[in-house]
PDB file of N, CA and C in Angstrom:
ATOM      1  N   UNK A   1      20.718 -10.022 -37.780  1.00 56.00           N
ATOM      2  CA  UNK A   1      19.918 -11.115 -38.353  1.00 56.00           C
ATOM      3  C   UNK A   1      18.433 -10.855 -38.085  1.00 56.00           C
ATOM      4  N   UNK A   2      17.397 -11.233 -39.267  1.00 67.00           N
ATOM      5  CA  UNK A   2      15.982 -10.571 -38.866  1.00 67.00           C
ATOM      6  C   UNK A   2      15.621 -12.228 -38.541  1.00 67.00           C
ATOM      7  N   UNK A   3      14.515 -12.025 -37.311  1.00 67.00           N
ATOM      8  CA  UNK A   3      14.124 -13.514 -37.712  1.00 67.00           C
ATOM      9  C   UNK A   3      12.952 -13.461 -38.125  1.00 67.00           C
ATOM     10  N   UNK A   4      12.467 -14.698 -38.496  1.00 81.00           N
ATOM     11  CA  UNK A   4      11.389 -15.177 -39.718  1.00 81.00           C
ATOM     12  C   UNK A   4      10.059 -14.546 -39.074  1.00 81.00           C
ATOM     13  N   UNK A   5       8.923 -14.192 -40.182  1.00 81.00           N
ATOM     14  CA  UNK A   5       7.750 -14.334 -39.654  1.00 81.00           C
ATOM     15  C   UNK A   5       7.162 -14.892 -38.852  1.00 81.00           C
ATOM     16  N   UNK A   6       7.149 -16.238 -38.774  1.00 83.00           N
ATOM     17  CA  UNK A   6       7.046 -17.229 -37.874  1.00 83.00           C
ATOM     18  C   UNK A   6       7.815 -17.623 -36.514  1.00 83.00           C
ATOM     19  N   UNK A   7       9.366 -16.729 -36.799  1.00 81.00           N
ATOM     20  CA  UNK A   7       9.582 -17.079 -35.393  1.00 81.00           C
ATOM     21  C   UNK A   7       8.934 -15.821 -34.504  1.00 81.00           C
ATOM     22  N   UNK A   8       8.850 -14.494 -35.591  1.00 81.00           N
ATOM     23  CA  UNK A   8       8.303 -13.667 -34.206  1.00 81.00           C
ATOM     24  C   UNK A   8       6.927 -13.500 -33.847  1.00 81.00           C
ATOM     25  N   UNK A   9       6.083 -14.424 -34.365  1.00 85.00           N
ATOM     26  CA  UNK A   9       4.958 -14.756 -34.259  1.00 85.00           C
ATOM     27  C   UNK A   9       4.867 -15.982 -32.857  1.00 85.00           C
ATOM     28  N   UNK A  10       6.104 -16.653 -32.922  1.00 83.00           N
ATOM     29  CA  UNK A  10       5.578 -17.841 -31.907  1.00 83.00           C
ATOM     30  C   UNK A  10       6.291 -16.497 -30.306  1.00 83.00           C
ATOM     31  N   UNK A  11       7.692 -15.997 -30.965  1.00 82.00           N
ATOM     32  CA  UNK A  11       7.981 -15.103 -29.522  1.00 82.00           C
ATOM     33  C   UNK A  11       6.655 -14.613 -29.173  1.00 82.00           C
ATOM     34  N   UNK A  12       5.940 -13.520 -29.611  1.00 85.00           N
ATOM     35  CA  UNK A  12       4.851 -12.866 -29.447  1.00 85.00           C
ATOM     36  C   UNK A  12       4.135 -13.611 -28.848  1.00 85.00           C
ATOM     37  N   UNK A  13       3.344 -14.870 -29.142  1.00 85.00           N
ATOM     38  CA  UNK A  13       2.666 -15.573 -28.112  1.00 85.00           C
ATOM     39  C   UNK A  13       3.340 -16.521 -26.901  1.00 85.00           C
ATOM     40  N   UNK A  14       4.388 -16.415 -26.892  1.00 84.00           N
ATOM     41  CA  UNK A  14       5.147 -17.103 -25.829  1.00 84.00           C
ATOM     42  C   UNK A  14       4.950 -16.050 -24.692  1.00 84.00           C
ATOM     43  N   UNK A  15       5.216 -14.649 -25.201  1.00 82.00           N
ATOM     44  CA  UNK A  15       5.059 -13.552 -24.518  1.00 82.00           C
ATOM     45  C   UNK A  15       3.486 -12.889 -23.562  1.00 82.00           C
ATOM     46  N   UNK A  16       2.576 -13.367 -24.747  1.00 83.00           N
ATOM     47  CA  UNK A  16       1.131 -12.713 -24.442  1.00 83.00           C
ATOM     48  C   UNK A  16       0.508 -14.166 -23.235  1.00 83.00           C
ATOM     49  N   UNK A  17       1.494 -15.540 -23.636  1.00 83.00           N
ATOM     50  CA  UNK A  17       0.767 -16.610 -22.556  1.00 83.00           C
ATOM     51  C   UNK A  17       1.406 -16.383 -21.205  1.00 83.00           C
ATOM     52  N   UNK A  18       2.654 -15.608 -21.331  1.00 85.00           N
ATOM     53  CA  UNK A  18       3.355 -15.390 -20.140  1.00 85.00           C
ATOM     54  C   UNK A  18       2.407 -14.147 -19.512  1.00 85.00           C
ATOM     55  N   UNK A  19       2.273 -13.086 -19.654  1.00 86.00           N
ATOM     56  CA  UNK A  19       1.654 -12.406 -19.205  1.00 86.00           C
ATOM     57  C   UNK A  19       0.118 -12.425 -18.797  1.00 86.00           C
ATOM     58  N   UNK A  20      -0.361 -13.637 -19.442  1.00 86.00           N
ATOM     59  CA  UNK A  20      -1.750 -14.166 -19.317  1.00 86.00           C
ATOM     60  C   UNK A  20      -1.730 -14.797 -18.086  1.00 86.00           C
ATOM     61  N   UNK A  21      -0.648 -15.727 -17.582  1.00 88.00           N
ATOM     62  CA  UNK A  21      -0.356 -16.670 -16.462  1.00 88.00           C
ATOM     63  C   UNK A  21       0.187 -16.056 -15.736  1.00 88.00           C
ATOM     64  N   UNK A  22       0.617 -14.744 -15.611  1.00 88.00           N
ATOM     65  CA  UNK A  22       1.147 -13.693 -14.514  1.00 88.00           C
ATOM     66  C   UNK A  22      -0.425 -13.283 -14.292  1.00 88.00           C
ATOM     67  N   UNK A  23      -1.374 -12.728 -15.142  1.00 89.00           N
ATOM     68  CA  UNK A  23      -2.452 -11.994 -14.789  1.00 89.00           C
ATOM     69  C   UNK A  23      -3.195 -13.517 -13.946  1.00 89.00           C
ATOM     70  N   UNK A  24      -3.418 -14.553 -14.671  1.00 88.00           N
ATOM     71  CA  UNK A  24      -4.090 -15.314 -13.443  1.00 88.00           C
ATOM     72  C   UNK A  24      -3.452 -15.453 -11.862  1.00 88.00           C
ATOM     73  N   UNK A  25      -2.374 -15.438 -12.064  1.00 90.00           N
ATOM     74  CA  UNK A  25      -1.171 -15.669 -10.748  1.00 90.00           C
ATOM     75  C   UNK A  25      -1.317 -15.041  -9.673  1.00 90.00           C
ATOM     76  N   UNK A  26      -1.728 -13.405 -10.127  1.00 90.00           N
ATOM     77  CA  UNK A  26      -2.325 -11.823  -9.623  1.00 90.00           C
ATOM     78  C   UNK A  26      -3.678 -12.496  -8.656  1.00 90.00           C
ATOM     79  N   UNK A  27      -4.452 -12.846 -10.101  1.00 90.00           N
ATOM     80  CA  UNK A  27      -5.618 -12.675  -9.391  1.00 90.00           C
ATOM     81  C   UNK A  27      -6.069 -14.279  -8.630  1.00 90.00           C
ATOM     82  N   UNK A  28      -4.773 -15.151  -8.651  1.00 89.00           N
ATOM     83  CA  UNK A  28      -5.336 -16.272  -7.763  1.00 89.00           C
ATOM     84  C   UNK A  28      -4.547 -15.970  -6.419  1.00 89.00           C
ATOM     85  N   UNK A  29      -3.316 -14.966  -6.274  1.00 87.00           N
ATOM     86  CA  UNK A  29      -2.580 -14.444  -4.946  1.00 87.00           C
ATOM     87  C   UNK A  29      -3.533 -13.503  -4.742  1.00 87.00           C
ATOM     88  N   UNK A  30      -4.222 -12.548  -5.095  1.00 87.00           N
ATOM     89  CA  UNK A  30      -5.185 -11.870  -4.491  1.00 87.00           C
ATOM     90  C   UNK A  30      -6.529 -12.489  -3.954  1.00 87.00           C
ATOM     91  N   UNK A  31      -7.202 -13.470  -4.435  1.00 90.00           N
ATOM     92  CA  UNK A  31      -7.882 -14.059  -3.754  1.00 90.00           C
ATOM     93  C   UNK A  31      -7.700 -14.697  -2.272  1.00 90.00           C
ATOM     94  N   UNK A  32      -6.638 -15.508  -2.442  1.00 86.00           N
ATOM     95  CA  UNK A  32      -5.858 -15.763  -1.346  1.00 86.00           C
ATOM     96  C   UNK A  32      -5.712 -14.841  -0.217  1.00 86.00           C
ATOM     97  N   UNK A  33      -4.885 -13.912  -0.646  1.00 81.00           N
ATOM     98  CA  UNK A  33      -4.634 -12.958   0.153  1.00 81.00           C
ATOM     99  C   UNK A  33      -5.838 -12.947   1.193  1.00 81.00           C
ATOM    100  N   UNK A  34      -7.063 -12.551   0.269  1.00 88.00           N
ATOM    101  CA  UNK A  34      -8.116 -12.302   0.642  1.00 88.00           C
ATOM    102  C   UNK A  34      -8.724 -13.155   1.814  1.00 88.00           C
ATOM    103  N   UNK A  35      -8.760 -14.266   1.432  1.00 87.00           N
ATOM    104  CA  UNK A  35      -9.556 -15.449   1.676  1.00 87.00           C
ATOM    105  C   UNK A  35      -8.629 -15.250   3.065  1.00 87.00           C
ATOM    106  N   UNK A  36      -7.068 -15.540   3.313  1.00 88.00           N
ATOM    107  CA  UNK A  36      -6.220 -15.497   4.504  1.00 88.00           C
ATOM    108  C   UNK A  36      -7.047 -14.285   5.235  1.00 88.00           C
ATOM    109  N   UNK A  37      -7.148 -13.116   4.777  1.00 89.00           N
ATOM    110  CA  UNK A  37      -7.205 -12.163   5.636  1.00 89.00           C
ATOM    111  C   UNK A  37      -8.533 -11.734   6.173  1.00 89.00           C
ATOM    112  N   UNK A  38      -9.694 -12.432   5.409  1.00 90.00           N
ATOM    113  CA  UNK A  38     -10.799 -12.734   6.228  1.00 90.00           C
ATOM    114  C   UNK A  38     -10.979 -13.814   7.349  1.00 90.00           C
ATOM    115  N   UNK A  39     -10.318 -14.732   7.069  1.00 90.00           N
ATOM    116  CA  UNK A  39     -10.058 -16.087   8.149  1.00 90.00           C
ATOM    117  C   UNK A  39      -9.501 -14.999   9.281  1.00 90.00           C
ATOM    118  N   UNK A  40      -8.363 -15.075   8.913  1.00 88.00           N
ATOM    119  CA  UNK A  40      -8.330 -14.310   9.876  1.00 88.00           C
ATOM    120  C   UNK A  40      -8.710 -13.040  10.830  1.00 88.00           C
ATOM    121  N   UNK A  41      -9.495 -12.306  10.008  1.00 89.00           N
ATOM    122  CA  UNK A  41     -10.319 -11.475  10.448  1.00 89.00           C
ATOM    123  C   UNK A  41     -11.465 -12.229  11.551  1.00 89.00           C
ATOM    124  N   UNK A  42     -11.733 -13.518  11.323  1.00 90.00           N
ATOM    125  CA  UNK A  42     -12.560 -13.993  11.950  1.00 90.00           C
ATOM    126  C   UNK A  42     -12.434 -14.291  12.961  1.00 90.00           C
ATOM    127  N   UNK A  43     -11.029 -15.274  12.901  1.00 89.00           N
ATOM    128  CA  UNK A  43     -10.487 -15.973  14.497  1.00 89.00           C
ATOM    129  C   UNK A  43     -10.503 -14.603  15.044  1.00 89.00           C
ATOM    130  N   UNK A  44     -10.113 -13.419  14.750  1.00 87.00           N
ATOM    131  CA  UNK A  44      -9.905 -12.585  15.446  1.00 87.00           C
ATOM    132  C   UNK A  44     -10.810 -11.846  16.546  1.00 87.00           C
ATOM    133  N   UNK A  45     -12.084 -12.101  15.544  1.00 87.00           N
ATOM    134  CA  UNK A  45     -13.534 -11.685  15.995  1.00 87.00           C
ATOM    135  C   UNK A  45     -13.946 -12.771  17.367  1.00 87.00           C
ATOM    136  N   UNK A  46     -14.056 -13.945  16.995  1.00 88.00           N
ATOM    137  CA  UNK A  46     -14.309 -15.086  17.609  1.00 88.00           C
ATOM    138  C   UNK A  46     -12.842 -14.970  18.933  1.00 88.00           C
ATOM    139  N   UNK A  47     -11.821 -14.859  19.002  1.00 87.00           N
ATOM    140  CA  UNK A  47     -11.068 -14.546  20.303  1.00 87.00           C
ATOM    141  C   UNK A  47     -11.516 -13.598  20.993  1.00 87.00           C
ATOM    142  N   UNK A  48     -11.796 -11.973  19.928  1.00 85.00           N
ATOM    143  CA  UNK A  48     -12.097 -10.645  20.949  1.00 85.00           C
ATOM    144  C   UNK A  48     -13.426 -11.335  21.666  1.00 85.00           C
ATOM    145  N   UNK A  49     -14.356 -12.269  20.892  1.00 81.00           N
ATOM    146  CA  UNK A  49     -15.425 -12.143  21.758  1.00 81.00           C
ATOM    147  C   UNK A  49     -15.536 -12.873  22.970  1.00 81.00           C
ATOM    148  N   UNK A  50     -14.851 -14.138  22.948  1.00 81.00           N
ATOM    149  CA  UNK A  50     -14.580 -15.184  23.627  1.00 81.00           C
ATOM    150  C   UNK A  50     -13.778 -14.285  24.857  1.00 81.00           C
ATOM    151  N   UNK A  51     -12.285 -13.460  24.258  1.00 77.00           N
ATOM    152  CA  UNK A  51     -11.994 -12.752  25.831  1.00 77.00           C
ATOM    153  C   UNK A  51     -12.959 -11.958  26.670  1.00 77.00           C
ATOM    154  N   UNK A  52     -14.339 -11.501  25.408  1.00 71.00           N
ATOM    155  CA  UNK A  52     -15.107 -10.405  26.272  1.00 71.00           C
ATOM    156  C   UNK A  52     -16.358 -10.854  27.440  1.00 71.00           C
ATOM    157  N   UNK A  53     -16.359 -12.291  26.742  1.00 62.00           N
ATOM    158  CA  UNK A  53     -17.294 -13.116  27.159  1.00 62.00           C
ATOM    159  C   UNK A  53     -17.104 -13.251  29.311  1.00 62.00           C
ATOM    160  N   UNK A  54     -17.663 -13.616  29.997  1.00 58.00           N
ATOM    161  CA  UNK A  54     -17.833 -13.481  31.501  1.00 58.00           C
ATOM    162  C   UNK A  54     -17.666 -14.997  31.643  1.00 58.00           C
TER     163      UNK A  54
END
């Protein structure tokens, strides 16, 4: 069975919004990531110095 112009026109963008909302998904878990792993980069800074402290 072929389907219609129109239906593989709406698949096609069902497809290109899915992959659009994976690419934001990417780049709002990579920010994150980010954002976590500078925080924490920090406490980390702020403990080493605090243990180095007298």
């Amino acid at each position: 069975m072929v389907a219609s112009h129109r239906q593989q026109q709406q698949c096609s963008a069902a497809l290109f919004h899915r992959s659009q909302r994976q690419r934001v998904n990417a780049r709002l878990r990579h920010k994150l990531c980010t954002h976590t792993t500078t925080t924490m980069y920090v406490h980390c800074l702020i403990r080493s110095h605090a243990n180095h402290s007298p």
